XYZ file of C-alpha atoms in Angstrom:
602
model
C 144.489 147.647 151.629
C 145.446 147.202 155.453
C 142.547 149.634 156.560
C 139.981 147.517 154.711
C 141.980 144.094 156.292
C 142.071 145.962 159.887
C 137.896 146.208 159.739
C 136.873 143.177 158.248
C 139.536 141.606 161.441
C 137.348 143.813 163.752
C 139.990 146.317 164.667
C 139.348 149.602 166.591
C 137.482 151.878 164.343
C 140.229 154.565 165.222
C 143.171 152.351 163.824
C 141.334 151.510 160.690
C 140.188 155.162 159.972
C 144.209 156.127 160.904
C 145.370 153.952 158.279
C 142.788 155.137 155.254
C 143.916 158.903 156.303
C 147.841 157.372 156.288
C 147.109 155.862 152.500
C 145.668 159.576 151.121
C 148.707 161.271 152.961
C 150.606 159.076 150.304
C 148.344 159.330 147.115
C 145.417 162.003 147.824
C 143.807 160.717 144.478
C 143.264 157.354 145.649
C 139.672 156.612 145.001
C 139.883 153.554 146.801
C 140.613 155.078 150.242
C 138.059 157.341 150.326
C 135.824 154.788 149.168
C 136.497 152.409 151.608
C 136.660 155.516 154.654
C 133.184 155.812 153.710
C 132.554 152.332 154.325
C 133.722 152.882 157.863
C 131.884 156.063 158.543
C 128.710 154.476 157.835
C 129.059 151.427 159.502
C 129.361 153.981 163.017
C 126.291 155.664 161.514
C 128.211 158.724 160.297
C 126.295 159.018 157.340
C 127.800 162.886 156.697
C 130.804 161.985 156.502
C 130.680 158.602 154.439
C 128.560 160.381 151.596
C 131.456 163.055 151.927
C 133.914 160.255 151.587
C 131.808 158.267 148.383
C 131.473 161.485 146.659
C 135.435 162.276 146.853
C 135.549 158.709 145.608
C 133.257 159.473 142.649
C 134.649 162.779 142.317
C 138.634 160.972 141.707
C 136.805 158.258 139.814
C 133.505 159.514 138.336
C 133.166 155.043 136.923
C 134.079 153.518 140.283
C 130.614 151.722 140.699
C 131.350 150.714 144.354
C 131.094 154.080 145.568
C 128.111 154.890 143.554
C 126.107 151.678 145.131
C 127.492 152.760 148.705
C 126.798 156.326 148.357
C 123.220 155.104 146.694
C 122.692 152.802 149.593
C 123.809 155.719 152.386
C 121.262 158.158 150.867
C 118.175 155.713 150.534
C 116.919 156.181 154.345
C 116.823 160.013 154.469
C 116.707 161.018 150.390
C 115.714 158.110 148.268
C 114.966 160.175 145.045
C 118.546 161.043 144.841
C 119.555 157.608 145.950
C 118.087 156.025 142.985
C 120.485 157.844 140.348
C 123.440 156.873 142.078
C 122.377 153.179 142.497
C 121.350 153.101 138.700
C 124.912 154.415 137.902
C 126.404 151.591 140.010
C 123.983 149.158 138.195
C 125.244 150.365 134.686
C 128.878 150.568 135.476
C 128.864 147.037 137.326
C 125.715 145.015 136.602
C 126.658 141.811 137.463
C 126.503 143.384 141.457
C 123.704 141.964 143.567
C 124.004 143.878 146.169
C 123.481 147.490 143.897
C 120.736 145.312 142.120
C 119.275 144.805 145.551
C 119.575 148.111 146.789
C 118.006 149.663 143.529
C 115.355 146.957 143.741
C 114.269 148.455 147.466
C 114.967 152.454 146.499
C 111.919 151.525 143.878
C 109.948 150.179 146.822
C 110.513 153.014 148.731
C 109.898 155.794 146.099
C 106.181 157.620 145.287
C 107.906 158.273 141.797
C 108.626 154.544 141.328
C 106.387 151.923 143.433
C 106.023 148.150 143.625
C 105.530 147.253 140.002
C 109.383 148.385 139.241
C 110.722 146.784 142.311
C 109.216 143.850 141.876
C 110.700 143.808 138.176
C 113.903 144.502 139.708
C 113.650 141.859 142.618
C 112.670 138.789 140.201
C 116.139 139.909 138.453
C 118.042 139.657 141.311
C 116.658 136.458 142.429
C 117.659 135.071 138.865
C 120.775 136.466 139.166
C 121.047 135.076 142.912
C 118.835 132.157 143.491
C 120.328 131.692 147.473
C 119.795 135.378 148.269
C 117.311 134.781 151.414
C 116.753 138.307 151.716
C 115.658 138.896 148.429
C 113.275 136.540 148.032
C 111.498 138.272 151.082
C 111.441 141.752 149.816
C 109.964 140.045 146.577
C 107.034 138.147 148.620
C 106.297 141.218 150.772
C 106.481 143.017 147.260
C 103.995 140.955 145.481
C 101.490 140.455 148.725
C 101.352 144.037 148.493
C 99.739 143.745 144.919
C 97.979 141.182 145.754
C 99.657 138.643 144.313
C 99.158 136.017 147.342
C 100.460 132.611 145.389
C 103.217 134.159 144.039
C 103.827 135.424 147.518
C 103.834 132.274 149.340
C 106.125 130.741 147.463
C 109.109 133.401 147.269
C 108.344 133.611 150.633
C 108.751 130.105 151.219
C 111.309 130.205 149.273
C 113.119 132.805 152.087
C 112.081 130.717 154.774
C 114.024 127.772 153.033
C 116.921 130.114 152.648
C 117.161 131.655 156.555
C 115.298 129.351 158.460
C 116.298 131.612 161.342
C 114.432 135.155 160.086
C 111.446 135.840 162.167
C 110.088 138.429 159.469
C 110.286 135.550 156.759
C 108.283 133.332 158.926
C 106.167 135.840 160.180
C 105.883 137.304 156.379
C 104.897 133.329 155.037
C 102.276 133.576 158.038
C 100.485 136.855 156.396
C 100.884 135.397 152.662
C 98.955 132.097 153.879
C 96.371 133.874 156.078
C 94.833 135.734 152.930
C 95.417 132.377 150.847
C 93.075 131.036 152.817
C 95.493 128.123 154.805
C 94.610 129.573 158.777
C 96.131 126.482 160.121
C 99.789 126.348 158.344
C 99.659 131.111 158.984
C 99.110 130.656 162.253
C 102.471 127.952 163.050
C 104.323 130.137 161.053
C 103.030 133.577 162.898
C 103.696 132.136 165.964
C 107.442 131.075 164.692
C 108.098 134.391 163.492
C 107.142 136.097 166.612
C 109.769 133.139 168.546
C 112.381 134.228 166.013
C 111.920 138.127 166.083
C 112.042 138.042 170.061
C 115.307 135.669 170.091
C 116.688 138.338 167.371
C 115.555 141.522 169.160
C 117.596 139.824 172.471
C 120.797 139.066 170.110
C 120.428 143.173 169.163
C 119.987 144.030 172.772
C 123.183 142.260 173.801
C 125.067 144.060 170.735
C 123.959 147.085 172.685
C 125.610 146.092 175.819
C 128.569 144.797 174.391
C 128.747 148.119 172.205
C 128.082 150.263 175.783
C 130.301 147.869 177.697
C 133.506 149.006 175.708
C 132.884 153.150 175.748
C 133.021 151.843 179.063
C 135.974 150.157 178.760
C 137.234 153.353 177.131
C 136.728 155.839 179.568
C 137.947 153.784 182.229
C 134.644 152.371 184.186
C 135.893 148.441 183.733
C 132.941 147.970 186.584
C 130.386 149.256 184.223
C 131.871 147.288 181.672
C 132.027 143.930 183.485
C 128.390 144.439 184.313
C 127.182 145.302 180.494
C 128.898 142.386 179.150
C 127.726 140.146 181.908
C 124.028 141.436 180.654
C 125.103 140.234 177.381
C 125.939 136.760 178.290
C 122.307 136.149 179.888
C 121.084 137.554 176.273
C 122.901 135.630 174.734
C 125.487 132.703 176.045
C 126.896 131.717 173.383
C 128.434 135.577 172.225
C 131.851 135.137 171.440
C 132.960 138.969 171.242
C 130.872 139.076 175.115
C 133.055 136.729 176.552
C 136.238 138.085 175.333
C 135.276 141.498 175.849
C 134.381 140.418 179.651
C 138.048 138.724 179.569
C 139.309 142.255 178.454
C 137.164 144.093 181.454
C 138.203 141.227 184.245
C 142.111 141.567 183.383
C 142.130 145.215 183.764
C 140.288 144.609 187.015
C 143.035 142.027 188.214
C 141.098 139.508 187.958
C 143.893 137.059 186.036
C 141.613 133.783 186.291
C 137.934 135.355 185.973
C 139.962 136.993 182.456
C 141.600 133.876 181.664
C 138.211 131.562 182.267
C 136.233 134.240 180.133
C 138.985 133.878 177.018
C 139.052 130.191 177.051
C 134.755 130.652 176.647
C 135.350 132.987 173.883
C 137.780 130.274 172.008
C 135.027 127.395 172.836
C 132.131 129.574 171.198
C 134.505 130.624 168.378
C 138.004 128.253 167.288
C 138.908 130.866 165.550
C 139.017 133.536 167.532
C 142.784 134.845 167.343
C 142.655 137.662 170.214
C 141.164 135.573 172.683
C 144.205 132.797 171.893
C 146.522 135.288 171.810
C 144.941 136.873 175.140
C 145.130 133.014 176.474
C 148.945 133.016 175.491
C 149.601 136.043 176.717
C 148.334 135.108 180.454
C 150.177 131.494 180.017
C 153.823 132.964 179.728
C 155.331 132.125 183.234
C 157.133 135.217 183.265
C 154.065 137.519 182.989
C 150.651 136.109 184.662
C 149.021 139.265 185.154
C 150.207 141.596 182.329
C 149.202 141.914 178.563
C 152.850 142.840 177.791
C 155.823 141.236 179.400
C 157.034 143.619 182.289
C 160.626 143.505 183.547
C 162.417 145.194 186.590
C 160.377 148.093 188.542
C 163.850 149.797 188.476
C 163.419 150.678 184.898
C 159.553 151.563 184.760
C 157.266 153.362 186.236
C 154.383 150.682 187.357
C 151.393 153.086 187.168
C 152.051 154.515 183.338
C 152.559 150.920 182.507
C 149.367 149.873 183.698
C 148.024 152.801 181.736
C 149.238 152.336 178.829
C 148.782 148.200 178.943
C 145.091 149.522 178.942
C 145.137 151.150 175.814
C 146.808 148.361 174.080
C 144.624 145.361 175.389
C 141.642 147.441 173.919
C 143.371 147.865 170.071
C 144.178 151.630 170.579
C 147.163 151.657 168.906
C 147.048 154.309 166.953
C 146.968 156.624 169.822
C 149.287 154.767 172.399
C 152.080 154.909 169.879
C 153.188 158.559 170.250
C 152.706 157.676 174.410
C 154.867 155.013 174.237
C 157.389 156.905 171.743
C 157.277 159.754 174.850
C 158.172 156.983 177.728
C 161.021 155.445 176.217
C 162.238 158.905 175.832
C 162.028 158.777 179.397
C 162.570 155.233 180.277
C 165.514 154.261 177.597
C 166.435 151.115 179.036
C 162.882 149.416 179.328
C 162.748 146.963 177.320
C 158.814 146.686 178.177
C 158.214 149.925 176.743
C 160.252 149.484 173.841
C 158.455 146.030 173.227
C 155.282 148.136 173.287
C 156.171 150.595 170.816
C 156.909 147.996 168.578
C 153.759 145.959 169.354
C 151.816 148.926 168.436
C 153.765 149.892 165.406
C 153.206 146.226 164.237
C 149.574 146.324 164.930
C 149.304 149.470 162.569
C 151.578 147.743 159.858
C 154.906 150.497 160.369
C 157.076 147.413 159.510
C 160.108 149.495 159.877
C 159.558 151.634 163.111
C 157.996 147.817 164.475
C 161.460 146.117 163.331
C 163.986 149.066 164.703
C 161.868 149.068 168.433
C 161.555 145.346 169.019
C 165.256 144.802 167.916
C 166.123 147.787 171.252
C 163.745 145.646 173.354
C 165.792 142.499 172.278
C 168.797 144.415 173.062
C 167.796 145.011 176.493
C 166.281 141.540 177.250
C 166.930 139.106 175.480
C 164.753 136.756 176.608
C 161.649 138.563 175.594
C 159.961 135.541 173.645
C 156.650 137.731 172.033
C 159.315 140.417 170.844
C 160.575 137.863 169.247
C 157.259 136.619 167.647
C 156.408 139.672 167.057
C 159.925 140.710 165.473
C 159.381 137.412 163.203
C 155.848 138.313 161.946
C 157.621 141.819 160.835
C 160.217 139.923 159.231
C 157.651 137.661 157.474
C 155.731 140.475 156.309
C 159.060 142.212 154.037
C 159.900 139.008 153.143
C 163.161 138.213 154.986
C 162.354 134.334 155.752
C 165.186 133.477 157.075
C 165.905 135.842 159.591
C 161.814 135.082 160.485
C 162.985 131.881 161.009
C 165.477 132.841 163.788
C 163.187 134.979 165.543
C 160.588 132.384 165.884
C 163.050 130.187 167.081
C 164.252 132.472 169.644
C 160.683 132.596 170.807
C 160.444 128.778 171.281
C 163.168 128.841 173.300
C 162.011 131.413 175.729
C 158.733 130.162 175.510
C 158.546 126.706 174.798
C 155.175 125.754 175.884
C 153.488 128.317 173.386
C 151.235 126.564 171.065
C 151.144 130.009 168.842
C 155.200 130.105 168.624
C 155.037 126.767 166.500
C 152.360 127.576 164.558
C 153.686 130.799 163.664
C 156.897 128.854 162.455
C 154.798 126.350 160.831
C 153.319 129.190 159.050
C 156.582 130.179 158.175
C 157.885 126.826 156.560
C 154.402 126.863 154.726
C 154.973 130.061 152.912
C 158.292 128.685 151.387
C 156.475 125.475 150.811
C 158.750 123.901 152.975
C 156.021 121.103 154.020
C 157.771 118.850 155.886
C 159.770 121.313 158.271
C 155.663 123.169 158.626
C 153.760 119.512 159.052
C 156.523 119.110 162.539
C 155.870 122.480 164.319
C 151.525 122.178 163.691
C 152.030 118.526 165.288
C 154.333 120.260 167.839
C 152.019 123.162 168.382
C 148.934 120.172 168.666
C 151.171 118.293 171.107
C 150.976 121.647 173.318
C 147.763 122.716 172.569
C 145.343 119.627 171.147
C 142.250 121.819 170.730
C 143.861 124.443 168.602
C 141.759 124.807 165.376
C 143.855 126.323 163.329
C 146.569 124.273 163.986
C 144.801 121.002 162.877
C 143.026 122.692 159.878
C 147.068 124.292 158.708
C 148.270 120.669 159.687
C 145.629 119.419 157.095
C 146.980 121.530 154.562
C 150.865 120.431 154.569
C 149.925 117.165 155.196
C 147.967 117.431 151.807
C 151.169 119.576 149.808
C 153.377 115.966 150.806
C 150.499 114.086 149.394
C 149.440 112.563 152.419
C 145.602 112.813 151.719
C 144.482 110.755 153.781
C 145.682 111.546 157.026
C 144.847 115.544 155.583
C 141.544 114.211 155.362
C 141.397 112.648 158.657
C 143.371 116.156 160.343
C 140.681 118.777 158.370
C 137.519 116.431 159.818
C 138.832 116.280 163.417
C 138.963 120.472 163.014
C 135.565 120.286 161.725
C 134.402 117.928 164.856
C 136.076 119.656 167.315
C 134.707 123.421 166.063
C 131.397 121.447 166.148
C 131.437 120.330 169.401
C 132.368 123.994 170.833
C 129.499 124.935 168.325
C 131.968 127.427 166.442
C 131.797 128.874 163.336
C 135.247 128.368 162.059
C 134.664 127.342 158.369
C 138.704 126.903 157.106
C 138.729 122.983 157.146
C 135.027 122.609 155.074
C 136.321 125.515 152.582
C 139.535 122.877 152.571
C 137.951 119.778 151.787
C 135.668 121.485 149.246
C 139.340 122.447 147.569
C 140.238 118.779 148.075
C 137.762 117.036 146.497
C 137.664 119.581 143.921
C 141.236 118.544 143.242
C 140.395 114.896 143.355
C 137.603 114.907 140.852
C 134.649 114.241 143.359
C 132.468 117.520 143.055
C 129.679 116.285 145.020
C 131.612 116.278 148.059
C 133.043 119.265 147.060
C 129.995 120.688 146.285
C 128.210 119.508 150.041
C 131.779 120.867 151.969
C 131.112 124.207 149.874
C 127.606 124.188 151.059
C 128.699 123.012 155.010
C 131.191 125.909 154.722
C 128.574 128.417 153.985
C 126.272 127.494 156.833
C 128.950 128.038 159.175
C 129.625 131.706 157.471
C 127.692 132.233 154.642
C 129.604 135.599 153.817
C 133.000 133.227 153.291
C 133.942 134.386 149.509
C 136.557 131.317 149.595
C 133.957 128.647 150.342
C 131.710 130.388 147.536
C 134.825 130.366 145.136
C 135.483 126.533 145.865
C 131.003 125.856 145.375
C 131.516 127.531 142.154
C 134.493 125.118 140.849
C 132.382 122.371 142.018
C 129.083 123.644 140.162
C 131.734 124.020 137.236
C 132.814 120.639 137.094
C 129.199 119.093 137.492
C 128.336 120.941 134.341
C 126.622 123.686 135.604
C 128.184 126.843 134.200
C 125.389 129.320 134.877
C 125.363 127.835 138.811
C 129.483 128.450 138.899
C 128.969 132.116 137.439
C 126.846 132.875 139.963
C 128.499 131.769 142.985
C 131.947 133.323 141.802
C 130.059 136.466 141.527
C 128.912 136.340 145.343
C 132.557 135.697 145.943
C 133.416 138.360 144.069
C 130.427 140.934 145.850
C 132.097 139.117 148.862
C 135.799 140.470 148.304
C 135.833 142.831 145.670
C 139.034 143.431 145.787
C 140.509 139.888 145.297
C 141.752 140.235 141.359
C 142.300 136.349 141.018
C 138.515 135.880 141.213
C 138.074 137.972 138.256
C 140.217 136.272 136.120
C 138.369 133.394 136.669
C 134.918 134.667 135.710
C 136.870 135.854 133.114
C 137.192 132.610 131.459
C 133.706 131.053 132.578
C 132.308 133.974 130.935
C 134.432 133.227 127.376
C 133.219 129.811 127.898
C 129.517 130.543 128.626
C 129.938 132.957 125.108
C 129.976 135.854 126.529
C 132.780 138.002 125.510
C 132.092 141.265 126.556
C 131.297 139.942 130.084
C 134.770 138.175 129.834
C 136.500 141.263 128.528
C 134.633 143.479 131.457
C 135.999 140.737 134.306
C 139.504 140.671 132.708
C 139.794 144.512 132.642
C 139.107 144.212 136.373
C 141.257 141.554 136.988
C 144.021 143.980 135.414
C 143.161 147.191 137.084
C 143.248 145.237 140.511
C 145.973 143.651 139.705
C 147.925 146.861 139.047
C 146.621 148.809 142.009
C 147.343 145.787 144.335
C 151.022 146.392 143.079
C 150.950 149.915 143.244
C 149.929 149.949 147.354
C 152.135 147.285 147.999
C 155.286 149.311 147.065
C 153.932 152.189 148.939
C 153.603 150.153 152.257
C 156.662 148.378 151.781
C 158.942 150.502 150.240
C 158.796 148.861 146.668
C 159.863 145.371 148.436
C 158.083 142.831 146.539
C 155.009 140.851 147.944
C 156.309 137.466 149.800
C 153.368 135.638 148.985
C 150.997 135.677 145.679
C 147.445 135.623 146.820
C 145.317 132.728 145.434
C 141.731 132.307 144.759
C 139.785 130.291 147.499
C 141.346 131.431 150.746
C 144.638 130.090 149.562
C 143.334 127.158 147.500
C 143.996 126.872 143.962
């Protein structure tokens, strides 16, 4: 669902919510939606109107266990007795879910009707069922100090230290649990820890704060404000990629073209893989347009002060509501082929293929030398599978812009889709050759070099990704969760068990990297281990149906056939509504690419 796709990439809340209410405009029964709208409304602490949304969900679908466990989870703060039914629905319908396990586990806690003794029962399952789940080894420590329980307590609580070494209340926790066992001198180093952690923690939520304040800022106009909150947010905390680019964001509106363009490049150094501070980079690189975020063209044909409104709405991810703006200047403004550019940027950004494809193609028309239209008309063409008119559009782009690093990616990307290695393996080398610290470039060079059986120079292009994200201390995980796949493929699970394990320390919530750790687990022998970390995946990304299919068969190999049967019906009714949105968004076009476990990997 390109809602759910639009949050998880960070996109404005406004856009995502836009696109949910787009989907029930097309099928008001879609469980899913609501579901997911839900999701969104509590994450801005809406909690009204995502327990609205998760009891439409239920409503549609009285078995969908998701939005019992969210709706559960929504309650628990304000009405925990009526939390608790819902979470034990989402537990029966879907039991192999840690997170509803967890969630039920804590309702117990918090519940005069329940108490300790249940959540502790409930806790030591979870922990079975997920041995690296930090958190839940802490809840079961503070659990069982609470009885009384001290040795048991030290060592889940160790146990949690082990697992987050960077949680304050673990340490701080482990510092209680050995005080009353007795051990002053080990409590008191780990007190003292836990009170280092908590405060470096409670500064990393204070700069949220100012980044959050920073863009209502933003949004209402004050970039001064803004520039100052995240500015406060950098002396929190340096290393905050979404600080730095925000600050880029602020500085450009100002005028400020280098303070913007040094504050993007610090974003990319804290995080490779941050895609709108390269594509804010590009943007400010194109000779033709040093100071705008769109290309501009003659002041005969626009009016300079509505473009610099409007390039405000669309360097913040408004799209949603610049689109009927821009709709109303080229109304008044036919021949710009800025604003028609625009419209079709923002059209593209909210996945209106069509509109996107009819608006850059009038832009083209009026300048043909408009290299991003052309990128941008490419990615549409990608997306409804017309390859080799992509092709010609990303072309174009090089030509008008041949010192973009992004253009040959985005043809390399391209080639890779049709599995045309070779032609993919030359435009990531090109794209290096232009830009030699671009991370993604090196980690998608990795990969073709691997499909022409090259391993050994993919080896050698995946680890220099992985040292240079190191060295800008990033947390871009792609080439480890690649090299897992690799030696997974080459019959060395060790390594591919370590470059699982490397891939999760850099993001520990990356459902490929868990995917690849459980083929690894699998092929040491360890069946139970590989169930487990497929179902983390799985917790991870619900919604990809390949992992399913896949438990499917470790379950019917573990002999356990109803588990099996449960995982394959899921596979199937995923499969079937993956179908089923795809033709609505595209018009019944079939999908251009077949999604594959692992991020890709197979």
């Amino acid at each position: 669902m390109l809602g759910l796709l639009l949050g998880r990439k960070g996109a404005n809340r406004s856009e995502v919510i836009a696109e949910f209410r787009e989907a029930l405009k097309l099928r008001g029964d879609y469980a899913a939606a609501h579901n997911n709208l839900g999701l969104v409304f509590a994450q801005s602490d809406e909690d009204d109107k995502a327990i609205a949304e998760f009891r439409e969900a239920i409503r549609v679908s009285p078995d969908y266990a998701d939005a019992h466990a969210n709706l559960g989870a929504t309650l628990m703060p304000t009405d925990v007795e009526h939390a608790i039914p819902e979470l034990e629905r989402a537990v029966s319908l879907n039991p192999a879910s840690v997170r509803a396990q967890f969630n039920l586990a804590e309702a117990y806690g918090m519940s005069p009707n329940h108490g300790p003794t249940k959540q502790i029962e409930r806790l030591r399952n979870v922990t079975a069922m997920s041995p690296d789940f930090g958190r839940a080894h802490l809840s079961l420590g503070k659990a069982l100090l609470s009885q009384g329980q001290v040795d048991d307590a030290v060592t889940e609580l160790k146990e949690a230290v082990r697992l987050e070494p960077a949680s304050g209340e673990a340490h701080y926790q482990l510092g209680l649990a050995l005080a009353r066992a007795g051990n002053q001198q080990d409590a008191s180093a780990e007190l003292a820890k836990g009170r280092e952690l908590s405060s470096a923690s409670e500064r990393s939520q204070n700069a949220d704060v100012d980044i959050d304040e920073g863009r209502t800022s933003l949004d209402r106009g004050d970039v001064g404000q803004a520039v100052e909150k995240f500015r406060h947010a950098l002396k929190l905390r340096p290393d905050s990629a979404p600080a730095q680019y925000y600050l880029g964001v602020a500085l450009e509106r100002k005028g400020d073209v280098g303070g913007a363009e040094a504050a993007y490049q610090q974003a990319l150094n804290a995080d490779p893989g941050s895609t709108p501070a390269r594509q804010a980079l590009d943007r400010l690189h194109l000779p033709d347009t040093p100071k705008s975020a769109i290309p501009a063209e003659s002041h005969e044909t626009n009016d300079a002060a509505k473009v610099d409104e409007l390039e405000g709405y669309v360097r913040d991810g408004r799209f949603a509501e610049v689109e009927p703006l821009l709709a109303d200047y080229v109304k008044g403004h036919p021949q710009s082929d800025w604003g028609w550019y625009a419209l079709g940027y923002s059209q593209f950004a909210q996945k209106k293929i069509g509109d996107s494809i009819k608006s850059l193609a009038r832009a083209l028309q009026l300048n043909i030398g408009n290299a991003e239209a052309h990128k941008i008309l490419g990615r549409d063409l990608m997306i409804i599978g017309r390859f080799d008119a992509a092709q010609i559009e990303f072309e174009q782009g090089i030509r008008y812009a041949p010192n973009s690093a992004e253009m040959r990616y985005n043809l390399g990307k391209l080639f890779s889709i049709q599995d045309n290695w070779e032609s993919a393996r030359k435009e990531f080398e090109a794209a290096l050759r232009i830009d030699p610290s671009y991370v993604e470039a090196l980690d998608a060079l990795g990969f073709a070099q691997e499909a022409l059986g090259d391993d050994t120079a993919a080896v050698k292009s995946y680890e220099n990704a992985i040292a240079l994200n190191e060295k800008r201390h990033g947390i871009f995980a792609a080439p480890c969760v690649n090299l897992s796949a690799y030696y997974n493929r080459t019959g060395d699970p060790a390594k591919a068990l370590a470059w699982a394990d490397k891939a999760l320390a850099l993001d520990s919530n990356s459902d490929a990297a868990w995917f690849q750790k459980s083929r690894a687990q699998e092929r040491r022998g360890g069946l139970a281990e590989a169930i487990e970390s497929l179902k983390r995946a799985v917790s991870l990304n619900g919604h990809s149906s390949s992992y399913y299919y896949v438990l499917s068969g470790l379950y019917r190999r573990e002999g356990k056939p109803e588990e099996s049967q449960k995982a394959l019906e899921a596979f199937t009714r995923l499969d079937r509504e993956n179908s089923e949105l795809d033709k609505m968004r595209r018009g019944g076009m079939a999908r251009p690419t077949v999604e594959r476990p692992g991020g890709g990997r197979e």
